[in-house]
CSV table of C-alpha atoms and ligand atoms in Angstrom, one decimal:
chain,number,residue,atom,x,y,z
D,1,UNK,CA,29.2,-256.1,99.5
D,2,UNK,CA,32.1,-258.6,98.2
D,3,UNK,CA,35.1,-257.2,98.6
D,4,UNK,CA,34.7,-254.6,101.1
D,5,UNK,CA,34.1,-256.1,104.4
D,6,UNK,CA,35.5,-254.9,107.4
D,7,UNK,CA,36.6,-257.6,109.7
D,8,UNK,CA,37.2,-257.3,113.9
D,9,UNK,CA,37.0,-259.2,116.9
D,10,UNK,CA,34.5,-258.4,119.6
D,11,UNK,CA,34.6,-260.0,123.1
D,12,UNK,CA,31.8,-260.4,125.2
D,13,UNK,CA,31.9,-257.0,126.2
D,14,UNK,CA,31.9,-256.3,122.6
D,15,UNK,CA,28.6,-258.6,122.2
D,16,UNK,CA,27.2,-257.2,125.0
D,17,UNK,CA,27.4,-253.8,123.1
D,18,UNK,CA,26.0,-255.0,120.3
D,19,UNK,CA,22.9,-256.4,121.4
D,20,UNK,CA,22.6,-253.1,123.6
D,21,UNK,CA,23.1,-250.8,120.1
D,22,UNK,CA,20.3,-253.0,118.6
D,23,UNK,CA,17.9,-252.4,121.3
D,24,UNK,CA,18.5,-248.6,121.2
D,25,UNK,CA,17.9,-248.3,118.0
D,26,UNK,CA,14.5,-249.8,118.5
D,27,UNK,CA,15.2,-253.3,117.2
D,28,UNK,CA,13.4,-256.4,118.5
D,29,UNK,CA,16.3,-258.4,118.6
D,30,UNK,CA,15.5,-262.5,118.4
D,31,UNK,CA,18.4,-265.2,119.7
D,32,UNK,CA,19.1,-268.7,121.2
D,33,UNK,CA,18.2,-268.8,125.0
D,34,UNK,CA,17.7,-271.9,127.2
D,35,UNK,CA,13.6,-272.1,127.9
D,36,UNK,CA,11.6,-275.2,128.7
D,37,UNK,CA,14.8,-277.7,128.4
D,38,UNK,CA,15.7,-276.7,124.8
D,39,UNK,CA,17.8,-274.2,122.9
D,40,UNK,CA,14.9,-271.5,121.8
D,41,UNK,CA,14.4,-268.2,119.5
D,42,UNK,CA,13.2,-265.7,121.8
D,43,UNK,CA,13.3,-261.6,122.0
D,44,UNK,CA,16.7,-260.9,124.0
D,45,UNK,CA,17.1,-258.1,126.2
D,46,UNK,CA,20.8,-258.1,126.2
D,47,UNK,CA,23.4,-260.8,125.3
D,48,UNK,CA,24.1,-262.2,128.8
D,49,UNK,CA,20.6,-264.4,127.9
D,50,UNK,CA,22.3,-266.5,125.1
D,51,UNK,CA,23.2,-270.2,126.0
D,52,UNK,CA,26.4,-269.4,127.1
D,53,UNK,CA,28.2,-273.1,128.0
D,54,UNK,CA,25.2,-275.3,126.3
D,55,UNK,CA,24.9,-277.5,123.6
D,56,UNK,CA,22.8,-279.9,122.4
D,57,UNK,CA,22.6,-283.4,121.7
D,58,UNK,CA,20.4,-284.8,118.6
D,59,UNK,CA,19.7,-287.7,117.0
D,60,UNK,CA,16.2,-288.8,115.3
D,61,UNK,CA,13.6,-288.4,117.2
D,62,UNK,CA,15.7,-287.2,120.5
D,63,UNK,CA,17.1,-283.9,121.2
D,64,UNK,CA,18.6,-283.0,124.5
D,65,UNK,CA,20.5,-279.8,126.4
D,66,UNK,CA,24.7,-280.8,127.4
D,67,UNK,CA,26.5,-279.0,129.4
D,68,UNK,CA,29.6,-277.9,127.6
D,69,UNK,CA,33.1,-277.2,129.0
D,70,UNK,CA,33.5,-274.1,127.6
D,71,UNK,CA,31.3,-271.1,128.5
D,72,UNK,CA,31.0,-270.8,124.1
D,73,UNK,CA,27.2,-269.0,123.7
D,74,UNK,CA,26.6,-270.5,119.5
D,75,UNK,CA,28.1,-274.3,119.6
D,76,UNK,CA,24.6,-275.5,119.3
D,77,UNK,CA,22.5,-276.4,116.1
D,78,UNK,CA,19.4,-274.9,115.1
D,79,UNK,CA,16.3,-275.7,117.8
D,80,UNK,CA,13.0,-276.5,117.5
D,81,UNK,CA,11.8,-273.3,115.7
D,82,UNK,CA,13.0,-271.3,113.0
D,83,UNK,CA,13.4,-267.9,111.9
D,84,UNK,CA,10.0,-268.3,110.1
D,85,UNK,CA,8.3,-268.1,113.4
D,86,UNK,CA,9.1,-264.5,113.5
D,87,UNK,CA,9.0,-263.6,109.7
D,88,UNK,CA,5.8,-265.5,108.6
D,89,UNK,CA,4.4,-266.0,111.8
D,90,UNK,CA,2.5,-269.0,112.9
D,91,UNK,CA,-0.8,-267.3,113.1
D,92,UNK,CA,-1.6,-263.2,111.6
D,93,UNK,CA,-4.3,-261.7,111.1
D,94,UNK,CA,-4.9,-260.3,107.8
D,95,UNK,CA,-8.3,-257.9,108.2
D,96,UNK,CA,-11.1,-257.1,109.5
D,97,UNK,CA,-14.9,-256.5,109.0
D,98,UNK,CA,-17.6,-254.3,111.5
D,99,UNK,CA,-21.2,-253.6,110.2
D,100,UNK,CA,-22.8,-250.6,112.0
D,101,UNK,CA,-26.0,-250.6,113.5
D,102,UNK,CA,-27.2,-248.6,110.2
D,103,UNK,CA,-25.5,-251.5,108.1
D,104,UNK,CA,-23.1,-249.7,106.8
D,105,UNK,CA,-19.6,-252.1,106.6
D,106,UNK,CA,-15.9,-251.2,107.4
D,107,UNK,CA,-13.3,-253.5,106.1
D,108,UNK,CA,-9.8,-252.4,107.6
D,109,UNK,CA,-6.4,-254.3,106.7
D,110,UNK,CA,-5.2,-255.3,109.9
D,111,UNK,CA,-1.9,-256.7,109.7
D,112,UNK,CA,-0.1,-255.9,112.7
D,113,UNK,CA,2.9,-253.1,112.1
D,114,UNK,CA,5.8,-255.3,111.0
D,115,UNK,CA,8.9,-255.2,113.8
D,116,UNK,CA,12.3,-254.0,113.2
D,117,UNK,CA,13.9,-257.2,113.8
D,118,UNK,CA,17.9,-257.9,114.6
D,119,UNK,CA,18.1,-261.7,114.4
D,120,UNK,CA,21.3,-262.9,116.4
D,121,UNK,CA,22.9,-266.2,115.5
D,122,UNK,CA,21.7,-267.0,112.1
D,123,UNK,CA,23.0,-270.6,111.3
D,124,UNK,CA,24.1,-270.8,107.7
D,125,UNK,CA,21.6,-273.5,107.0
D,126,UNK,CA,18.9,-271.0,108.5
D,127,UNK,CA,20.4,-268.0,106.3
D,128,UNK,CA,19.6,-270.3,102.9
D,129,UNK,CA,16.8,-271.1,104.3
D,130,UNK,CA,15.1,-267.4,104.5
D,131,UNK,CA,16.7,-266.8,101.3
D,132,UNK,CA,14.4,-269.5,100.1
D,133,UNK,CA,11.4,-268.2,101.6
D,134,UNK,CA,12.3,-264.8,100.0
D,135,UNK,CA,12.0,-266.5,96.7
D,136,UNK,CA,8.6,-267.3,97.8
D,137,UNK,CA,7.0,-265.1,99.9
D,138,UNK,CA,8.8,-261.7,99.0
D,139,UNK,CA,8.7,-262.2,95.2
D,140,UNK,CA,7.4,-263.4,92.2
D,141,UNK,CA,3.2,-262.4,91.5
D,142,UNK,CA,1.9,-262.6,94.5
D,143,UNK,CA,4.0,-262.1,97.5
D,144,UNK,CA,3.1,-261.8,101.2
D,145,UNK,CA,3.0,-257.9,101.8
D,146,UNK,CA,3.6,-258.6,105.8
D,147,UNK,CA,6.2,-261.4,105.1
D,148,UNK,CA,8.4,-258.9,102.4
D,149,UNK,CA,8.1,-255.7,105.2
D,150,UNK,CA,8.8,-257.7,107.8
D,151,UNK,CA,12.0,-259.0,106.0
D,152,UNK,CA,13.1,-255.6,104.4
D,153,UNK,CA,13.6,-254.4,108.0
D,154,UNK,CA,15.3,-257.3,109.5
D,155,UNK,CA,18.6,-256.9,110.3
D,156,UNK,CA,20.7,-260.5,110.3
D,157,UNK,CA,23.8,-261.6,112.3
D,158,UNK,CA,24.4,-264.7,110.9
D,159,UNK,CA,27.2,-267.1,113.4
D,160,UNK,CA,29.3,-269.8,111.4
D,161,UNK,CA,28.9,-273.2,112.5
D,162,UNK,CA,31.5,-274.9,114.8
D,163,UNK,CA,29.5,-277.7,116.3
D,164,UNK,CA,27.2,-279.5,114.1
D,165,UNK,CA,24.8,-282.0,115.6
D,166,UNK,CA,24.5,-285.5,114.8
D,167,UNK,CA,21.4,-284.6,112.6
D,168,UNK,CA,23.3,-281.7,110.7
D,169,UNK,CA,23.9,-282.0,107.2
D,170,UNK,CA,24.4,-279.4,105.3
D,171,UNK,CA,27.9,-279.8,103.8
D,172,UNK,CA,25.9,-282.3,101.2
D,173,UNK,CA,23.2,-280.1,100.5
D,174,UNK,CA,26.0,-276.6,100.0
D,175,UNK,CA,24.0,-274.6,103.0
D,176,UNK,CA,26.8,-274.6,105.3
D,177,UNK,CA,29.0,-274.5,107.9
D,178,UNK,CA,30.7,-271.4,106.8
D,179,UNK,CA,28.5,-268.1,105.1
D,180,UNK,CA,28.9,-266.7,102.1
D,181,UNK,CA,26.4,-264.2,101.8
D,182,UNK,CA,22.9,-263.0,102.8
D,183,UNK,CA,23.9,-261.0,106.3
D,184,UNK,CA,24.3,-257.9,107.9
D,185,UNK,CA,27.1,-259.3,110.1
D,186,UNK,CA,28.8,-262.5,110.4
D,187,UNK,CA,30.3,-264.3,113.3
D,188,UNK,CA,32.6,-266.6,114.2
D,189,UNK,CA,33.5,-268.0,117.4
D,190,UNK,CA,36.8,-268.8,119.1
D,191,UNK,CA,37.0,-270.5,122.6
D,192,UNK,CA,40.8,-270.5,123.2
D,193,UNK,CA,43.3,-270.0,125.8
D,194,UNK,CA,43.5,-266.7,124.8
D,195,UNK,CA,40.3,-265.5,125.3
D,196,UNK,CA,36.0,-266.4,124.4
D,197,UNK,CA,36.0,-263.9,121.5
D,198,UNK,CA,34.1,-263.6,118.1
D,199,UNK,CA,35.6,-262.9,114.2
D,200,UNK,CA,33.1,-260.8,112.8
D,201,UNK,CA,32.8,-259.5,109.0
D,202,UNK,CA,30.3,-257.3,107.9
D,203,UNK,CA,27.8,-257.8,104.9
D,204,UNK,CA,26.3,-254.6,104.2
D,205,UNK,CA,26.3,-251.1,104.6
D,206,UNK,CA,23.8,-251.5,107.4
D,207,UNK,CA,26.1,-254.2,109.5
D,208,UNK,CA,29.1,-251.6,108.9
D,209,UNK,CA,27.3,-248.6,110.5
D,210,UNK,CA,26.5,-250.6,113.5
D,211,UNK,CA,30.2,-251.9,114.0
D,212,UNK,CA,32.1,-248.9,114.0
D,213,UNK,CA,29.8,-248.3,117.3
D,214,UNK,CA,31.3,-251.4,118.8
D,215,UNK,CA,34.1,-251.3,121.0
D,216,UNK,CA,36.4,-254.1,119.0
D,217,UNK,CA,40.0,-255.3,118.1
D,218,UNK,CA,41.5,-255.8,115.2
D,219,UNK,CA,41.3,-258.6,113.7
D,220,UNK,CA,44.5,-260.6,114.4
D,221,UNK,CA,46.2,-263.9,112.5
D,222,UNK,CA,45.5,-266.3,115.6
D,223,UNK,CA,41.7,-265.6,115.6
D,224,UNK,CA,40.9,-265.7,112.4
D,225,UNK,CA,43.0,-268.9,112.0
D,226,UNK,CA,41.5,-270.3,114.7
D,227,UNK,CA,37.9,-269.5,112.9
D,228,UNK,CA,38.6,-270.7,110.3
D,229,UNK,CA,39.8,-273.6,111.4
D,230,UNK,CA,37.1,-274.2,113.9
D,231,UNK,CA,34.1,-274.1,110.9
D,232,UNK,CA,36.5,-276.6,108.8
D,233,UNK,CA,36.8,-278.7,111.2
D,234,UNK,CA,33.0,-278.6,111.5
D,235,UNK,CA,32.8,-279.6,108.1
D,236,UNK,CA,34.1,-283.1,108.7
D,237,UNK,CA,31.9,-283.6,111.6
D,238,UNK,CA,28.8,-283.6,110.1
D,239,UNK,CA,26.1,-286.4,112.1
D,240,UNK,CA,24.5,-287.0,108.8
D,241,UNK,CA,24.8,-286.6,104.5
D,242,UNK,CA,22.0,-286.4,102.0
D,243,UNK,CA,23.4,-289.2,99.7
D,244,UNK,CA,25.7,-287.5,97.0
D,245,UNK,CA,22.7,-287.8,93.5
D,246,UNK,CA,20.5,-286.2,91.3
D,247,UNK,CA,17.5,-285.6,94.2
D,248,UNK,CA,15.3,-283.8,91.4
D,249,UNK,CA,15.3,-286.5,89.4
D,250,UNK,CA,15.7,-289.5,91.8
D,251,UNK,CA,12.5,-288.7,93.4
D,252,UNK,CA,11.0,-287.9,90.3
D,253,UNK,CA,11.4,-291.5,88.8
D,254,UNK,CA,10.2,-292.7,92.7
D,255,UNK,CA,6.7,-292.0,92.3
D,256,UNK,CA,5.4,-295.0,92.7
D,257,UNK,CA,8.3,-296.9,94.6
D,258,UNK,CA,7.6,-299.7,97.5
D,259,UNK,CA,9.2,-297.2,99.9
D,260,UNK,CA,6.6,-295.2,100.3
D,261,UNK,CA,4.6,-297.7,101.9
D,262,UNK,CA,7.7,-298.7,104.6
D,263,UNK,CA,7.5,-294.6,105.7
D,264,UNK,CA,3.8,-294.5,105.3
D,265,UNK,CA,3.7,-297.3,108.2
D,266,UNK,CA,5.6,-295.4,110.5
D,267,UNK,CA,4.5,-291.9,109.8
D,268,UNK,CA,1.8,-290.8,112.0
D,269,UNK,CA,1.1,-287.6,109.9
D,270,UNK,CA,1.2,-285.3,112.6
D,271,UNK,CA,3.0,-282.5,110.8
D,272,UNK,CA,5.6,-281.8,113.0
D,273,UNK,CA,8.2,-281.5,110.0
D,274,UNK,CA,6.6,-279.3,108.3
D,275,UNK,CA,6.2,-276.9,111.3
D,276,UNK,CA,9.9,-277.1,112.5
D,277,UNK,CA,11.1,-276.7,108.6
D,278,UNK,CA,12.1,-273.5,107.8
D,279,UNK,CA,11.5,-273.2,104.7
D,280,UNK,CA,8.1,-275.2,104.7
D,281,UNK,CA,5.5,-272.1,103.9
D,282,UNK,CA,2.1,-273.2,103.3
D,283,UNK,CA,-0.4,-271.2,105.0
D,284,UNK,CA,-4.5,-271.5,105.1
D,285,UNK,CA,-6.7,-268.7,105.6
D,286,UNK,CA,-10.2,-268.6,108.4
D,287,UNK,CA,-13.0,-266.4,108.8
D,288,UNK,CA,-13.7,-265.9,112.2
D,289,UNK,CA,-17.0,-263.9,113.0
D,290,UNK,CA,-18.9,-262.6,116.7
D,291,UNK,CA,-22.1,-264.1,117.9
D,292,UNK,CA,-24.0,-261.2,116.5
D,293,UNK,CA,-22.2,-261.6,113.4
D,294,UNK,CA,-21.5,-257.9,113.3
D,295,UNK,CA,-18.2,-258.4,113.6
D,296,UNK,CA,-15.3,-260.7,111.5
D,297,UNK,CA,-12.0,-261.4,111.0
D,298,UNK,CA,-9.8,-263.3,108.5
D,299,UNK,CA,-6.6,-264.9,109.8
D,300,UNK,CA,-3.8,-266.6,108.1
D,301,UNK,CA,-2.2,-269.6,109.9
D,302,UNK,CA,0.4,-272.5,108.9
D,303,UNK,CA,-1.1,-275.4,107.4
D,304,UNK,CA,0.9,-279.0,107.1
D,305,UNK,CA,0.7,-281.0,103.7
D,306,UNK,CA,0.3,-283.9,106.2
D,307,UNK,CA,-2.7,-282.3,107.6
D,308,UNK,CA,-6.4,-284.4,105.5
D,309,UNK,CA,-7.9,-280.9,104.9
D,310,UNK,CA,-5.1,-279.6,102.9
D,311,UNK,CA,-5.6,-281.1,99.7
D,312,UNK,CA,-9.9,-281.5,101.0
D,313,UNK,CA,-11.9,-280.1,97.6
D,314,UNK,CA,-15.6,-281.3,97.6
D,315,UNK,CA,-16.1,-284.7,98.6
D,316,UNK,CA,-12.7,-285.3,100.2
D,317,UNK,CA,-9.1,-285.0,100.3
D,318,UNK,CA,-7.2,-285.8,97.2
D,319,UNK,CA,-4.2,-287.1,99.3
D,320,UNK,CA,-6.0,-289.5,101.4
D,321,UNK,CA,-3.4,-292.1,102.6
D,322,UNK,CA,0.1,-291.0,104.5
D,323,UNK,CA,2.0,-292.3,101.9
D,324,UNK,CA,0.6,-290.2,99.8
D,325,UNK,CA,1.3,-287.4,101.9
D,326,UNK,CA,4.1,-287.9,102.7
D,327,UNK,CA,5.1,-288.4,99.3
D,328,UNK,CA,4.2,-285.0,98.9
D,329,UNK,CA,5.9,-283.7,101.0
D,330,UNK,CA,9.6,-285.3,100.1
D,331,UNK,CA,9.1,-284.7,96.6
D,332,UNK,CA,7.8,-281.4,96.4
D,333,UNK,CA,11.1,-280.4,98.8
D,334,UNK,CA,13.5,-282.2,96.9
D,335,UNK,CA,12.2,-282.5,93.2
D,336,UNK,CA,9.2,-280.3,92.2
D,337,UNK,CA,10.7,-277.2,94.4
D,338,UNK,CA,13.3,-276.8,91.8
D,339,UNK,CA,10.7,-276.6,89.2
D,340,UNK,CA,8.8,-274.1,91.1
D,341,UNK,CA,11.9,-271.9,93.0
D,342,UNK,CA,15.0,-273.0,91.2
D,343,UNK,CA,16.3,-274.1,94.3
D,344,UNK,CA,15.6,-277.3,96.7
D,345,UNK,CA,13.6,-277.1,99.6
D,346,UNK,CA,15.7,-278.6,102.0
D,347,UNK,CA,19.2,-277.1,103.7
D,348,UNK,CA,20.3,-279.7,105.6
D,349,UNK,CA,18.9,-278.1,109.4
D,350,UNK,CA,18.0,-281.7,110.4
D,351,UNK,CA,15.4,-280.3,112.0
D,352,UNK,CA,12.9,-282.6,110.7
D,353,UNK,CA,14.9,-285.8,111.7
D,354,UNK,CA,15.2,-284.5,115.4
D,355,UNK,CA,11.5,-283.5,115.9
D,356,UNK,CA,10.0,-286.4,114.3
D,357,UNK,CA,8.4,-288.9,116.8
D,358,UNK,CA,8.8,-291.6,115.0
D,359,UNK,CA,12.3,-290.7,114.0
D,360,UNK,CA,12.1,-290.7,110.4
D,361,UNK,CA,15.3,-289.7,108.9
D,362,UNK,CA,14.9,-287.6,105.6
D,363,UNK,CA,18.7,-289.0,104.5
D,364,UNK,CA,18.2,-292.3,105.3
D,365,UNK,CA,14.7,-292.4,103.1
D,366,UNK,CA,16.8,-290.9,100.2
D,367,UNK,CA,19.1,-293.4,100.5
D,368,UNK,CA,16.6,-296.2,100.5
D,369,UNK,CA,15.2,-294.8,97.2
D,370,UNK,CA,18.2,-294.9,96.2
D,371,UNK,CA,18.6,-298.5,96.9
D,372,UNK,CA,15.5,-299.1,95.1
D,373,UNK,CA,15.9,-296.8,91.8
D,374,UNK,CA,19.3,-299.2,91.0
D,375,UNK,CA,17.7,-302.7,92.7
D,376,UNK,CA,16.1,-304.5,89.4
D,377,UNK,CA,12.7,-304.9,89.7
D,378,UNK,CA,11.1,-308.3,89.5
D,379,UNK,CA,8.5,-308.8,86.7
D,380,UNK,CA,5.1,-309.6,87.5
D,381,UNK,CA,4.4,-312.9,86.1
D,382,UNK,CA,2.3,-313.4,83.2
V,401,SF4,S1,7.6,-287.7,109.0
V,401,SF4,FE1,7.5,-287.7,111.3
V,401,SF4,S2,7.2,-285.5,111.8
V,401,SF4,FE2,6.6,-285.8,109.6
V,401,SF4,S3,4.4,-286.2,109.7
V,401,SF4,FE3,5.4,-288.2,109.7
V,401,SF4,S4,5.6,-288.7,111.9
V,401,SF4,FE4,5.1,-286.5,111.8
V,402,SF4,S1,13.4,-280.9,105.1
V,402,SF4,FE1,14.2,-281.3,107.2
V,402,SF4,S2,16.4,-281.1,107.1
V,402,SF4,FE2,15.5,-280.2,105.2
V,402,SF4,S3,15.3,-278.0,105.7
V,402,SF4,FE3,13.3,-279.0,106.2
V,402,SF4,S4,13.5,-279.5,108.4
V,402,SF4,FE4,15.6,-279.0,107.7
């Protein structure tokens, strides 16, 4: 809805009421809470569960919770899960099979009623990166019937960045720290002498209708200056950059490049990029049947390109070495995705980089296939 947003400021009374509106209109509503030492997603009851006065601390292969010295609630970068737990959950069951004692059989879809989900704190990165998973799941031939309801009901409150982590970088891959589109509401935070408040700007008709039942302000010069402000100087902080070239076709011409065999030596294969991506989408399907075989189920769960069984057709797996799987994996997210979604398949979370335990940094292999695209080879001798 360019061009006709409302803007306001709530305080945290004004937050308060809108986690409180959500819930009575029967939303689930999902947002960072401190659980277990990190920054999670997790089903709020009201807002005075978000991280108010945390941060984070990242690096690869280390993530940590800081104590801030403000009491600010979003100056944290994305944790270890994503919206697509929620969306395209980890593990759903699709349907289910009874034979009766006269053999007759009843096959019933069994997909769980999709929630009415009100996602609070939506980092930009995090907002491309369901827009990309809409490309995939919610469209094209065949999409994911629970993935497209659950998304057509969700109701997204996306919050600028204004404290990148040292992993972040989505300036260099255009995700972020500001938001353009893609949400119901948007906010910003502002931590000043005058006040912890939030600039918020609707997106839809949907994020309108819910802010006129907000007790707010309008918005005034100093907070929106100081929002704006706040995300550009967030800009310039970024921990980390993609290197500035042509990813589609720089890991197209790295097929078979030395560097695979430097990440293949540290890469243990466990998967765990894959699972913290959020745009990462691959999914396998099990049959799961009763001792008296009378009864069965198939379920849908995530599956990891890293994993040997996902590329297993008779006799074995056709990716058989982690440098080949790992190949996979970069250059279907930074080359071959453009072929198949128009877009790339990374935003720049850094999620991978901090949840990797061997601390393998997606920039910095980019930048060494860089280094190796432009280093001349040397010829075999003849
Ligand atoms: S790159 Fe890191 S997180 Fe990904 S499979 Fe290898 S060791 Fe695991
Ligand atoms: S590849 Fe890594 S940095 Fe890129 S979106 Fe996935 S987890 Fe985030």
């Amino acid at each position: 809805m360019a061009g006709t947003a409302t803007t306001a400021v709530l305080d945290r009374a004004g937050l308060d009421a809108l986690v409180a509106a959500l819930v009575a209109d029967g939303r689930t509503v999902v947002g960072p809470t401190v659980r277990d030492g990190a920054i999670v997603l997790a089903e709020l009851s009201g807002a005075g569960q978000l991280p108010y006065g945390w941060g984070v601390e990242l690096d690869a292969g280390r993530y940590r919770l800081v104590r801030r010295d403000d009491d600010a609630a979003f100056a944290h970068s994305g944790g270890p899960q994503s919206w697509k737990a929620f969306l395209h959950p980890e593990r759903e069951r699709l349907w289910s099979a009874e034979r009766a004692a006269d053999g007759t059989l009843t096959v019933r879809a069994d997909r769980a009623e999709a929630p009415s989900y009100a996602f609070l704190g939506v980092r930009p990165c995090d907002l491309r990166a369901i827009a990309v998973q809409d490309r995939v799941l919610a469209s094209g031939h065949y999409p994911d019937s629970g993935y497209r309801e659950r998304r057509r009901r969700a109701f997204l409150i996306a919050a600028e960045c204004t404290e990148p982590a040292g992993t972040c970088f989505c300036v260099s891959m255009g995700s972020g720290p500001a938001v353009d589109d893609g949400y119901d509401l948007a906010l910003t935070e502002v931590v000043s002498a005058a006040g912890h408040r939030f600039l918020v700007r609707t997106g839809s008709a949907e994020g309108e209708r819910i802010l006129t039942r907000l007790p707010r302000l309008p918005a005034d010069a100093e907070t929106t200056a100081l929002a704006s402000a706040a995300v550009r100087r967030a800009a310039e902080r970024m921990g980390r950059a993609m290197p500035p070239v042509d990813l589609r076709a720089l890991m197209g011409a790295s097929l078979e490049a030395e560097r695979w065999d430097d990440v293949a030596a540290r890469c243990l294969t466990c998967g765990n990029c894959t699972l913290v991506c959020p745009t990462c989408f691959c999914t396998t399907t099990e049959e799961v049947t009763d001792l008296t075989g009378d009864h069965t189920e198939r379920w849908q769960r995530w599956d990891s390109c890293f994993d040997l069984d996902f590329s297993y057709v008779h006799g074995g797996p056709v990716r058989a070495s982690a440098r080949s799987r790992y190949r996979q994996w970069l250059t279907h997210k930074l080359s071959t995705w453009y072929d198949q979604f128009g877009s790339p398949g990374c935003v720049g979370c850094g999620r991978c980089i901090a949840w990797c335990p061997a601390g393998i940094d997606i920039t910095e292999e980019v930048a060494a296939f860089r280094a190796e695209s432009s280093t001349p080879r040397e010829e075999a001798p003849q």
